[in-house]
Amino acid sequence: MTTVREPRIKPVSIADLRPTQITVGMREVDEKRRHWREKKTAKGAEFLGEHMIPVILGPKQRHYVTDHHHLCRALHEEGVEFILTNVVADLSDVEPDSFWFFLDNRSWIYPFDEKGKRRPYDAIPKSVDKLVDDPYRSIAGELRRLGGYAKDTVPFSEFLWADFLRRRIKRKLIDADFTAATGEALRLAKSVDANYLPGWCGPVSD
């Protein structure tokens, strides 16, 4: 393996980017789409230059996204064709089976579906437009923005919070009243039950 930090000045087609997870929170994607619409006319090029996508080069020189799946999906939905990437590792010479096993053991993939169930590697979509909506990931993203927990470097930390909330908040509440579900998530985030999660901010005393 070659570990590198090499910005790719030549843009990569967003349609050719390979996800390393199965789901995204579509509410978060929609928010990023709105943000892009505000930026694209006056500062679109600057925004894209500041948001290079970290990728791993895999078999057949394919680009596997390690972060910013929501942004990639949002830009794709908005018709953006190309984006700059930052190569964090070159595994292009590794056999496919070993490639996925290595990524899994480095916590560079998250092969869990919208129900929180682990799936085989081949269930991971082959393009960002095939990523599946997980409403609990949207709740987790909104919870962090509200200060329910701190941003953390633990890989896929938002998904760990989503899994925590999935076991405690009914899906029908999210579908019926996202605001109420977020309020319940904020209460749960401050409980001691969540103290094992990355970015936990501790309980709030009365």
mmCIF file of C-alpha atoms in Angstrom:
data_model
loop_
_atom_site.group_PDB
_atom_site.id
_atom_site.type_symbol
_atom_site.label_atom_id
_atom_site.label_comp_id
_atom_site.label_asym_id
_atom_site.label_seq_id
_atom_site.Cartn_x
_atom_site.Cartn_y
_atom_site.Cartn_z
ATOM 1 C CA MET A 1 0.000 0.000 0.000
ATOM 2 C CA THR A 2 1.147 3.508 -0.781
ATOM 3 C CA THR A 3 -0.145 6.116 1.650
ATOM 4 C CA VAL A 4 -0.250 9.522 0.031
ATOM 5 C CA ARG A 5 -1.819 12.927 0.327
ATOM 6 C CA GLU A 6 -1.915 13.910 -3.304
ATOM 7 C CA PRO A 7 -4.426 16.479 -4.551
ATOM 8 C CA ARG A 8 -5.749 15.532 -7.975
ATOM 9 C CA ILE A 9 -5.729 18.740 -9.961
ATOM 10 C CA LYS A 10 -7.501 16.993 -12.826
ATOM 11 C CA PRO A 11 -11.147 16.747 -11.751
ATOM 12 C CA VAL A 12 -12.804 13.354 -11.328
ATOM 13 C CA SER A 13 -16.316 12.676 -12.537
ATOM 14 C CA ILE A 14 -18.710 12.508 -9.584
ATOM 15 C CA ALA A 15 -20.621 9.794 -11.443
ATOM 16 C CA ASP A 16 -17.477 7.641 -11.348
ATOM 17 C CA LEU A 17 -16.873 7.982 -7.596
ATOM 18 C CA ARG A 18 -17.433 4.777 -5.625
ATOM 19 C CA PRO A 19 -19.099 4.999 -2.177
ATOM 20 C CA THR A 20 -17.757 3.175 0.865
ATOM 21 C CA GLN A 21 -21.104 3.157 2.661
ATOM 22 C CA ILE A 22 -24.640 2.146 1.786
ATOM 23 C CA THR A 23 -26.712 5.015 3.151
ATOM 24 C CA VAL A 24 -26.887 8.768 3.613
ATOM 25 C CA GLY A 25 -29.389 11.034 5.340
ATOM 26 C CA MET A 26 -31.353 12.596 2.504
ATOM 27 C CA ARG A 27 -32.416 15.551 4.631
ATOM 28 C CA GLU A 28 -28.738 16.351 5.039
ATOM 29 C CA VAL A 29 -28.212 15.938 1.299
ATOM 30 C CA ASP A 30 -31.077 18.366 0.657
ATOM 31 C CA GLU A 31 -29.532 20.895 3.042
ATOM 32 C CA LYS A 32 -26.224 20.688 1.191
ATOM 33 C CA ARG A 33 -28.059 21.166 -2.082
ATOM 34 C CA ARG A 34 -29.610 24.377 -0.753
ATOM 35 C CA HIS A 35 -26.208 25.546 0.448
ATOM 36 C CA TRP A 36 -24.684 24.874 -2.979
ATOM 37 C CA ARG A 37 -27.411 26.887 -4.728
ATOM 38 C CA GLU A 38 -26.492 29.851 -2.545
ATOM 39 C CA LYS A 39 -22.801 29.512 -3.415
ATOM 40 C CA LYS A 40 -22.656 28.340 -7.018
ATOM 41 C CA THR A 41 -23.179 31.643 -8.833
ATOM 42 C CA ALA A 42 -20.701 33.871 -7.006
ATOM 43 C CA LYS A 43 -18.423 31.445 -5.171
ATOM 44 C CA GLY A 44 -19.054 28.057 -6.733
ATOM 45 C CA ALA A 45 -15.512 27.491 -8.007
ATOM 46 C CA GLU A 46 -14.043 28.639 -4.701
ATOM 47 C CA PHE A 47 -16.345 26.318 -2.781
ATOM 48 C CA LEU A 48 -15.369 23.315 -4.899
ATOM 49 C CA GLY A 49 -11.689 24.180 -4.519
ATOM 50 C CA GLU A 50 -12.056 24.150 -0.741
ATOM 51 C CA HIS A 51 -13.942 20.845 -0.632
ATOM 52 C CA MET A 52 -11.731 18.238 -2.224
ATOM 53 C CA ILE A 53 -13.056 14.718 -1.717
ATOM 54 C CA PRO A 54 -10.757 12.240 0.105
ATOM 55 C CA VAL A 55 -10.514 9.012 -1.858
ATOM 56 C CA ILE A 56 -8.691 5.703 -1.933
ATOM 57 C CA LEU A 57 -7.475 4.419 -5.270
ATOM 58 C CA GLY A 58 -8.736 0.866 -5.595
ATOM 59 C CA PRO A 59 -8.655 -1.902 -8.200
ATOM 60 C CA LYS A 60 -8.906 -0.662 -11.805
ATOM 61 C CA GLN A 61 -7.868 2.805 -10.560
ATOM 62 C CA ARG A 62 -11.356 3.478 -9.237
ATOM 63 C CA HIS A 63 -11.830 6.291 -6.736
ATOM 64 C CA TYR A 64 -13.455 5.197 -3.461
ATOM 65 C CA VAL A 65 -14.835 8.042 -1.345
ATOM 66 C CA THR A 66 -13.853 7.946 2.336
ATOM 67 C CA ASP A 67 -15.779 11.051 3.448
ATOM 68 C CA HIS A 68 -18.243 13.693 2.205
ATOM 69 C CA HIS A 69 -20.709 11.243 0.676
ATOM 70 C CA HIS A 70 -23.537 13.689 1.378
ATOM 71 C CA LEU A 71 -21.771 16.488 -0.459
ATOM 72 C CA CYS A 72 -21.003 14.231 -3.435
ATOM 73 C CA ARG A 73 -24.635 13.164 -3.670
ATOM 74 C CA ALA A 74 -25.832 16.764 -3.316
ATOM 75 C CA LEU A 75 -23.536 18.076 -6.042
ATOM 76 C CA HIS A 76 -24.495 15.186 -8.311
ATOM 77 C CA GLU A 77 -28.188 15.967 -7.799
ATOM 78 C CA GLU A 78 -27.441 19.613 -8.638
ATOM 79 C CA GLY A 79 -25.829 18.680 -11.923
ATOM 80 C CA VAL A 80 -22.185 19.223 -10.983
ATOM 81 C CA GLU A 81 -20.153 16.823 -13.112
ATOM 82 C CA PHE A 82 -16.607 16.982 -11.738
ATOM 83 C CA ILE A 83 -14.860 17.513 -8.417
ATOM 84 C CA LEU A 84 -11.284 17.564 -7.130
ATOM 85 C CA THR A 85 -10.088 14.627 -5.029
ATOM 86 C CA ASN A 86 -7.393 14.035 -2.472
ATOM 87 C CA VAL A 87 -5.848 10.540 -2.575
ATOM 88 C CA VAL A 88 -5.258 9.243 0.957
ATOM 89 C CA ALA A 89 -4.067 5.747 -0.039
ATOM 90 C CA ASP A 90 -3.199 3.898 -3.222
ATOM 91 C CA LEU A 91 -4.506 0.316 -3.123
ATOM 92 C CA SER A 92 -4.872 -0.035 -6.862
ATOM 93 C CA ASP A 93 -2.594 -3.093 -6.974
ATOM 94 C CA VAL A 94 -4.507 -4.983 -4.280
ATOM 95 C CA GLU A 95 -6.836 -7.838 -5.263
ATOM 96 C CA PRO A 96 -10.540 -6.958 -4.849
ATOM 97 C CA ASP A 97 -11.253 -9.384 -1.974
ATOM 98 C CA SER A 98 -8.194 -8.200 -0.066
ATOM 99 C CA PHE A 99 -9.051 -4.589 -0.881
ATOM 100 C CA TRP A 100 -12.452 -4.754 0.822
ATOM 101 C CA PHE A 101 -11.135 -6.732 3.767
ATOM 102 C CA PHE A 102 -8.371 -4.182 4.279
ATOM 103 C CA LEU A 103 -10.781 -1.247 4.101
ATOM 104 C CA ASP A 104 -13.071 -2.943 6.594
ATOM 105 C CA ASN A 105 -10.274 -3.479 9.090
ATOM 106 C CA ARG A 106 -9.134 0.141 8.738
ATOM 107 C CA SER A 107 -12.709 1.366 9.335
ATOM 108 C CA TRP A 108 -12.742 2.903 5.860
ATOM 109 C CA ILE A 109 -16.089 1.364 4.927
ATOM 110 C CA TYR A 110 -19.469 1.148 6.629
ATOM 111 C CA PRO A 111 -21.437 -1.750 5.101
ATOM 112 C CA PHE A 112 -24.663 -1.270 7.077
ATOM 113 C CA ASP A 113 -28.061 -0.663 5.497
ATOM 114 C CA GLU A 114 -30.903 1.722 6.377
ATOM 115 C CA LYS A 115 -32.119 -0.724 9.033
ATOM 116 C CA GLY A 116 -28.738 -0.860 10.740
ATOM 117 C CA LYS A 117 -28.042 -4.374 9.478
ATOM 118 C CA ARG A 118 -24.585 -5.359 8.263
ATOM 119 C CA ARG A 119 -24.547 -6.351 4.604
ATOM 120 C CA PRO A 120 -21.961 -8.011 2.339
ATOM 121 C CA TYR A 121 -19.475 -5.738 0.604
ATOM 122 C CA ASP A 122 -21.215 -6.069 -2.738
ATOM 123 C CA ALA A 123 -24.289 -4.366 -1.249
ATOM 124 C CA ILE A 124 -22.355 -1.093 -1.210
ATOM 125 C CA PRO A 125 -23.608 0.962 -4.186
ATOM 126 C CA LYS A 126 -21.301 1.497 -7.125
ATOM 127 C CA SER A 127 -22.227 5.169 -7.524
ATOM 128 C CA VAL A 128 -23.316 8.000 -5.237
ATOM 129 C CA ASP A 129 -26.738 8.311 -6.871
ATOM 130 C CA LYS A 130 -27.583 4.816 -5.602
ATOM 131 C CA LEU A 131 -26.973 5.647 -1.924
ATOM 132 C CA VAL A 132 -30.037 4.786 0.188
ATOM 133 C CA ASP A 133 -31.818 7.137 2.576
ATOM 134 C CA ASP A 134 -31.461 6.429 6.306
ATOM 135 C CA PRO A 135 -33.630 8.893 8.282
ATOM 136 C CA TYR A 136 -31.694 8.121 11.454
ATOM 137 C CA ARG A 137 -28.550 9.417 9.781
ATOM 138 C CA SER A 138 -30.431 12.663 9.117
ATOM 139 C CA ILE A 139 -31.419 12.854 12.789
ATOM 140 C CA ALA A 140 -27.814 12.249 13.819
ATOM 141 C CA GLY A 141 -26.589 15.013 11.521
ATOM 142 C CA GLU A 142 -29.149 17.492 12.800
ATOM 143 C CA LEU A 143 -28.371 16.491 16.378
ATOM 144 C CA ARG A 144 -24.705 17.383 15.918
ATOM 145 C CA ARG A 145 -25.597 20.759 14.397
ATOM 146 C CA LEU A 146 -27.730 21.481 17.467
ATOM 147 C CA GLY A 147 -24.819 20.719 19.786
ATOM 148 C CA GLY A 148 -26.084 17.313 20.889
ATOM 149 C CA TYR A 149 -22.584 15.961 20.464
ATOM 150 C CA ALA A 150 -19.238 17.242 19.232
ATOM 151 C CA LYS A 151 -17.637 16.549 15.877
ATOM 152 C CA ASP A 152 -15.210 13.662 16.274
ATOM 153 C CA THR A 153 -12.476 12.029 14.218
ATOM 154 C CA VAL A 154 -13.789 8.505 14.876
ATOM 155 C CA PRO A 155 -14.697 7.062 11.441
ATOM 156 C CA PHE A 156 -18.418 7.105 10.688
ATOM 157 C CA SER A 157 -19.169 8.613 14.098
ATOM 158 C CA GLU A 158 -22.513 9.988 12.874
ATOM 159 C CA PHE A 159 -23.571 6.451 12.001
ATOM 160 C CA LEU A 160 -22.757 5.301 15.522
ATOM 161 C CA TRP A 161 -25.114 7.987 16.806
ATOM 162 C CA ALA A 162 -27.699 6.985 14.201
ATOM 163 C CA ASP A 163 -27.553 3.393 15.435
ATOM 164 C CA PHE A 164 -27.971 4.569 19.038
ATOM 165 C CA LEU A 165 -31.044 6.608 18.085
ATOM 166 C CA ARG A 166 -32.472 3.845 15.896
ATOM 167 C CA ARG A 167 -32.884 1.689 18.983
ATOM 168 C CA ARG A 168 -34.704 4.390 20.942
ATOM 169 C CA ILE A 169 -36.778 6.529 18.569
ATOM 170 C CA LYS A 170 -39.585 5.044 16.508
ATOM 171 C CA ARG A 171 -39.366 5.558 12.758
ATOM 172 C CA LYS A 172 -42.987 6.688 12.614
ATOM 173 C CA LEU A 173 -42.145 9.671 14.839
ATOM 174 C CA ILE A 174 -39.390 10.750 12.440
ATOM 175 C CA ASP A 175 -41.745 10.454 9.476
ATOM 176 C CA ALA A 176 -44.577 12.305 11.258
ATOM 177 C CA ASP A 177 -42.641 15.044 13.067
ATOM 178 C CA PHE A 178 -38.931 15.420 12.385
ATOM 179 C CA THR A 179 -38.650 18.344 14.807
ATOM 180 C CA ALA A 180 -40.159 16.345 17.670
ATOM 181 C CA ALA A 181 -37.900 13.404 16.851
ATOM 182 C CA THR A 182 -34.883 15.709 16.927
ATOM 183 C CA GLY A 183 -35.958 17.018 20.331
ATOM 184 C CA GLU A 184 -36.156 13.476 21.639
ATOM 185 C CA ALA A 185 -32.730 12.764 20.135
ATOM 186 C CA LEU A 186 -31.299 15.777 21.956
ATOM 187 C CA ARG A 187 -32.688 14.501 25.250
ATOM 188 C CA LEU A 188 -31.226 11.054 24.635
ATOM 189 C CA ALA A 189 -27.851 12.503 23.618
ATOM 190 C CA LYS A 190 -27.472 14.102 27.046
ATOM 191 C CA SER A 191 -28.225 10.902 28.904
ATOM 192 C CA VAL A 192 -25.584 8.668 30.442
ATOM 193 C CA ASP A 193 -26.735 5.904 28.083
ATOM 194 C CA ALA A 194 -24.904 7.735 25.308
ATOM 195 C CA ASN A 195 -21.618 8.193 27.163
ATOM 196 C CA TYR A 196 -19.786 5.591 25.058
ATOM 197 C CA LEU A 197 -20.391 7.430 21.792
ATOM 198 C CA PRO A 198 -17.801 9.677 20.087
ATOM 199 C CA GLY A 199 -18.266 13.347 20.827
ATOM 200 C CA TRP A 200 -20.569 12.811 23.825
ATOM 201 C CA CYS A 201 -20.898 16.106 25.673
ATOM 202 C CA GLY A 202 -22.159 14.805 28.983
ATOM 203 C CA PRO A 203 -25.508 15.045 30.752
ATOM 204 C CA VAL A 204 -27.275 18.328 31.342
ATOM 205 C CA SER A 205 -28.162 18.956 34.984
ATOM 206 C CA ASP A 206 -31.316 20.769 35.990
#
